[in-house]
Amino acid sequence: MCTGKVAEFHFTQSDCQALKIFTRFAGEYLEEVNHNQRVSVRRMRLPAREEILFAAAHLPSKMYADDRDRELRCEQTGQMICDAEDATGHQRTLLAGDLNLNPFEKGVVMASGLHAVMTKATARKRDRTVGGKRYR
């Protein structure tokens, strides 16, 4: 027998067709900054907490997109996140969702894509230069 309180969830509105976001807090705390058909980037402003950016993504599967198309989607998603970070003045960003990629595929690790790195020490460097261009 369950004696705990039933959690209440709120649906947050978005024009992003591939995502449905439900939260335990009111949707007013998630302001959409940018979106496309498969990605939504939102400012999360909870009371008494430091603001973060929350990016949710549902990228195409391997059944419907070839490798280059999925890499391009990662590049576009990475650029959307950088643009939102520039607009908000911080880089406190959480990316969640279904990328339909393995952790070490090009779109995830390439500097012009999502620029994932393997270690906390590497991530703390904040940026790196590849081919003469600086990437976060």
Short mmCIF file of C-alpha atoms in Angstrom, two decimals:
data_model
loop_
_atom_site.label_atom_id
_atom_site.label_comp_id
_atom_site.label_asym_id
_atom_site.label_seq_id
_atom_site.Cartn_x
_atom_site.Cartn_y
_atom_site.Cartn_z
CA MET A 1 0.00 0.00 0.00
CA CYS A 2 1.35 3.41 -1.01
CA THR A 3 1.11 6.00 1.74
CA GLY A 4 3.02 8.82 0.00
CA LYS A 5 1.62 11.83 -1.80
CA VAL A 6 0.98 11.40 -5.52
CA ALA A 7 3.31 13.65 -7.51
CA GLU A 8 1.67 16.31 -9.65
CA PHE A 9 3.22 16.96 -13.05
CA HIS A 10 2.82 19.97 -15.32
CA PHE A 11 3.02 19.95 -19.11
CA THR A 12 5.10 22.78 -20.60
CA GLN A 13 3.92 24.24 -23.90
CA SER A 14 6.26 24.28 -26.89
CA ASP A 15 6.14 24.50 -30.67
CA CYS A 16 8.82 21.78 -30.76
CA GLN A 17 6.92 18.85 -32.29
CA ALA A 18 9.23 16.00 -31.25
CA LEU A 19 9.23 16.77 -27.50
CA LYS A 20 6.78 16.71 -24.64
CA ILE A 21 8.21 18.06 -21.39
CA PHE A 22 6.56 17.39 -18.04
CA THR A 23 7.88 18.87 -14.80
CA ARG A 24 7.07 18.74 -11.11
CA PHE A 25 7.13 22.52 -11.00
CA ALA A 26 4.92 24.94 -12.89
CA GLY A 27 5.83 25.47 -16.54
CA GLU A 28 6.27 29.20 -15.90
CA TYR A 29 9.73 28.41 -14.57
CA LEU A 30 10.82 27.07 -17.99
CA GLU A 31 10.90 29.90 -20.52
CA GLU A 32 11.63 28.75 -24.06
CA VAL A 33 14.61 30.64 -25.49
CA ASN A 34 14.87 28.84 -28.83
CA HIS A 35 13.54 25.74 -30.54
CA ASN A 36 13.34 23.86 -33.79
CA GLN A 37 11.40 20.71 -34.68
CA ARG A 38 13.60 18.46 -32.50
CA VAL A 39 15.27 20.66 -29.87
CA SER A 40 14.00 23.05 -27.21
CA VAL A 41 16.32 25.29 -25.19
CA ARG A 42 14.78 26.84 -22.08
CA ARG A 43 15.79 29.10 -19.22
CA MET A 44 15.05 27.33 -15.96
CA ARG A 45 14.46 29.90 -13.21
CA LEU A 46 13.45 28.21 -10.00
CA PRO A 47 12.95 30.23 -6.82
CA ALA A 48 16.08 30.52 -4.66
CA ARG A 49 18.17 28.66 -7.28
CA GLU A 50 20.76 29.76 -9.79
CA GLU A 51 19.37 29.94 -13.32
CA ILE A 52 20.37 27.20 -15.76
CA LEU A 53 19.64 26.45 -19.39
CA PHE A 54 17.79 23.21 -20.01
CA ALA A 55 18.10 21.82 -23.54
CA ALA A 56 15.90 18.88 -24.49
CA ALA A 57 16.44 16.99 -27.73
CA HIS A 58 14.95 14.11 -29.68
CA LEU A 59 17.21 13.74 -32.70
CA PRO A 60 16.41 11.52 -35.69
CA SER A 61 17.10 7.80 -35.48
CA LYS A 62 19.47 5.90 -37.73
CA MET A 63 16.45 4.51 -39.55
CA TYR A 64 15.46 7.93 -40.86
CA ALA A 65 18.71 9.89 -41.14
CA ASP A 66 22.17 9.07 -42.43
CA ASP A 67 25.38 9.72 -40.48
CA ARG A 68 26.06 13.15 -42.00
CA ASP A 69 22.51 14.36 -41.36
CA ARG A 70 22.75 13.32 -37.71
CA GLU A 71 26.15 15.05 -37.40
CA LEU A 72 24.60 18.21 -38.87
CA ARG A 73 21.77 18.02 -36.31
CA CYS A 74 24.37 17.86 -33.54
CA GLU A 75 26.16 20.89 -34.97
CA GLN A 76 22.87 22.82 -35.11
CA THR A 77 21.99 21.77 -31.56
CA GLY A 78 25.42 22.80 -30.30
CA GLN A 79 25.05 26.19 -32.01
CA MET A 80 21.56 26.68 -30.52
CA ILE A 81 22.99 26.03 -27.06
CA CYS A 82 25.92 28.43 -27.63
CA ASP A 83 23.53 31.13 -28.86
CA ALA A 84 21.32 30.67 -25.78
CA GLU A 85 24.38 30.81 -23.49
CA ASP A 86 25.48 34.04 -25.18
CA ALA A 87 21.98 35.51 -24.74
CA THR A 88 21.76 34.55 -21.05
CA GLY A 89 25.36 35.35 -20.14
CA HIS A 90 26.22 31.97 -18.61
CA GLN A 91 27.18 28.43 -19.59
CA ARG A 92 25.27 26.47 -16.96
CA THR A 93 23.55 24.12 -19.40
CA LEU A 94 22.03 20.67 -19.10
CA LEU A 95 21.31 18.69 -22.28
CA ALA A 96 18.89 15.77 -21.93
CA GLY A 97 16.91 13.60 -24.27
CA ASP A 98 17.26 10.95 -26.93
CA LEU A 99 20.14 11.86 -29.24
CA ASN A 100 19.92 8.51 -31.05
CA LEU A 101 23.73 8.45 -31.05
CA ASN A 102 26.35 6.46 -29.20
CA PRO A 103 28.49 8.51 -26.78
CA PHE A 104 31.59 8.45 -29.00
CA GLU A 105 30.00 9.12 -32.41
CA LYS A 106 31.26 12.12 -34.36
CA GLY A 107 28.24 14.36 -33.78
CA VAL A 108 28.61 14.02 -30.02
CA VAL A 109 32.38 14.47 -29.71
CA MET A 110 33.38 16.75 -32.60
CA ALA A 111 34.22 20.30 -31.54
CA SER A 112 31.68 21.82 -33.93
CA GLY A 113 28.99 19.40 -32.70
CA LEU A 114 28.01 18.78 -29.08
CA HIS A 115 31.70 18.81 -28.10
CA ALA A 116 31.40 16.14 -25.41
CA VAL A 117 34.63 15.28 -23.62
CA MET A 118 35.67 12.21 -21.64
CA THR A 119 36.94 13.67 -18.38
CA LYS A 120 35.97 16.32 -15.86
CA ALA A 121 39.49 17.78 -16.12
CA THR A 122 39.06 18.34 -19.85
CA ALA A 123 35.62 19.86 -19.35
CA ARG A 124 36.96 22.31 -16.76
CA LYS A 125 39.20 23.87 -19.42
CA ARG A 126 36.02 25.50 -20.79
CA ASP A 127 37.29 25.71 -24.38
CA ARG A 128 39.84 24.38 -26.82
CA THR A 129 41.21 25.41 -30.19
CA VAL A 130 40.75 23.08 -33.15
CA GLY A 131 41.99 24.08 -36.60
CA GLY A 132 42.65 27.63 -35.40
CA LYS A 133 39.07 28.12 -34.14
CA ARG A 134 38.09 28.31 -30.47
CA TYR A 135 35.24 26.03 -29.32
CA ARG A 136 33.55 25.96 -25.91
#
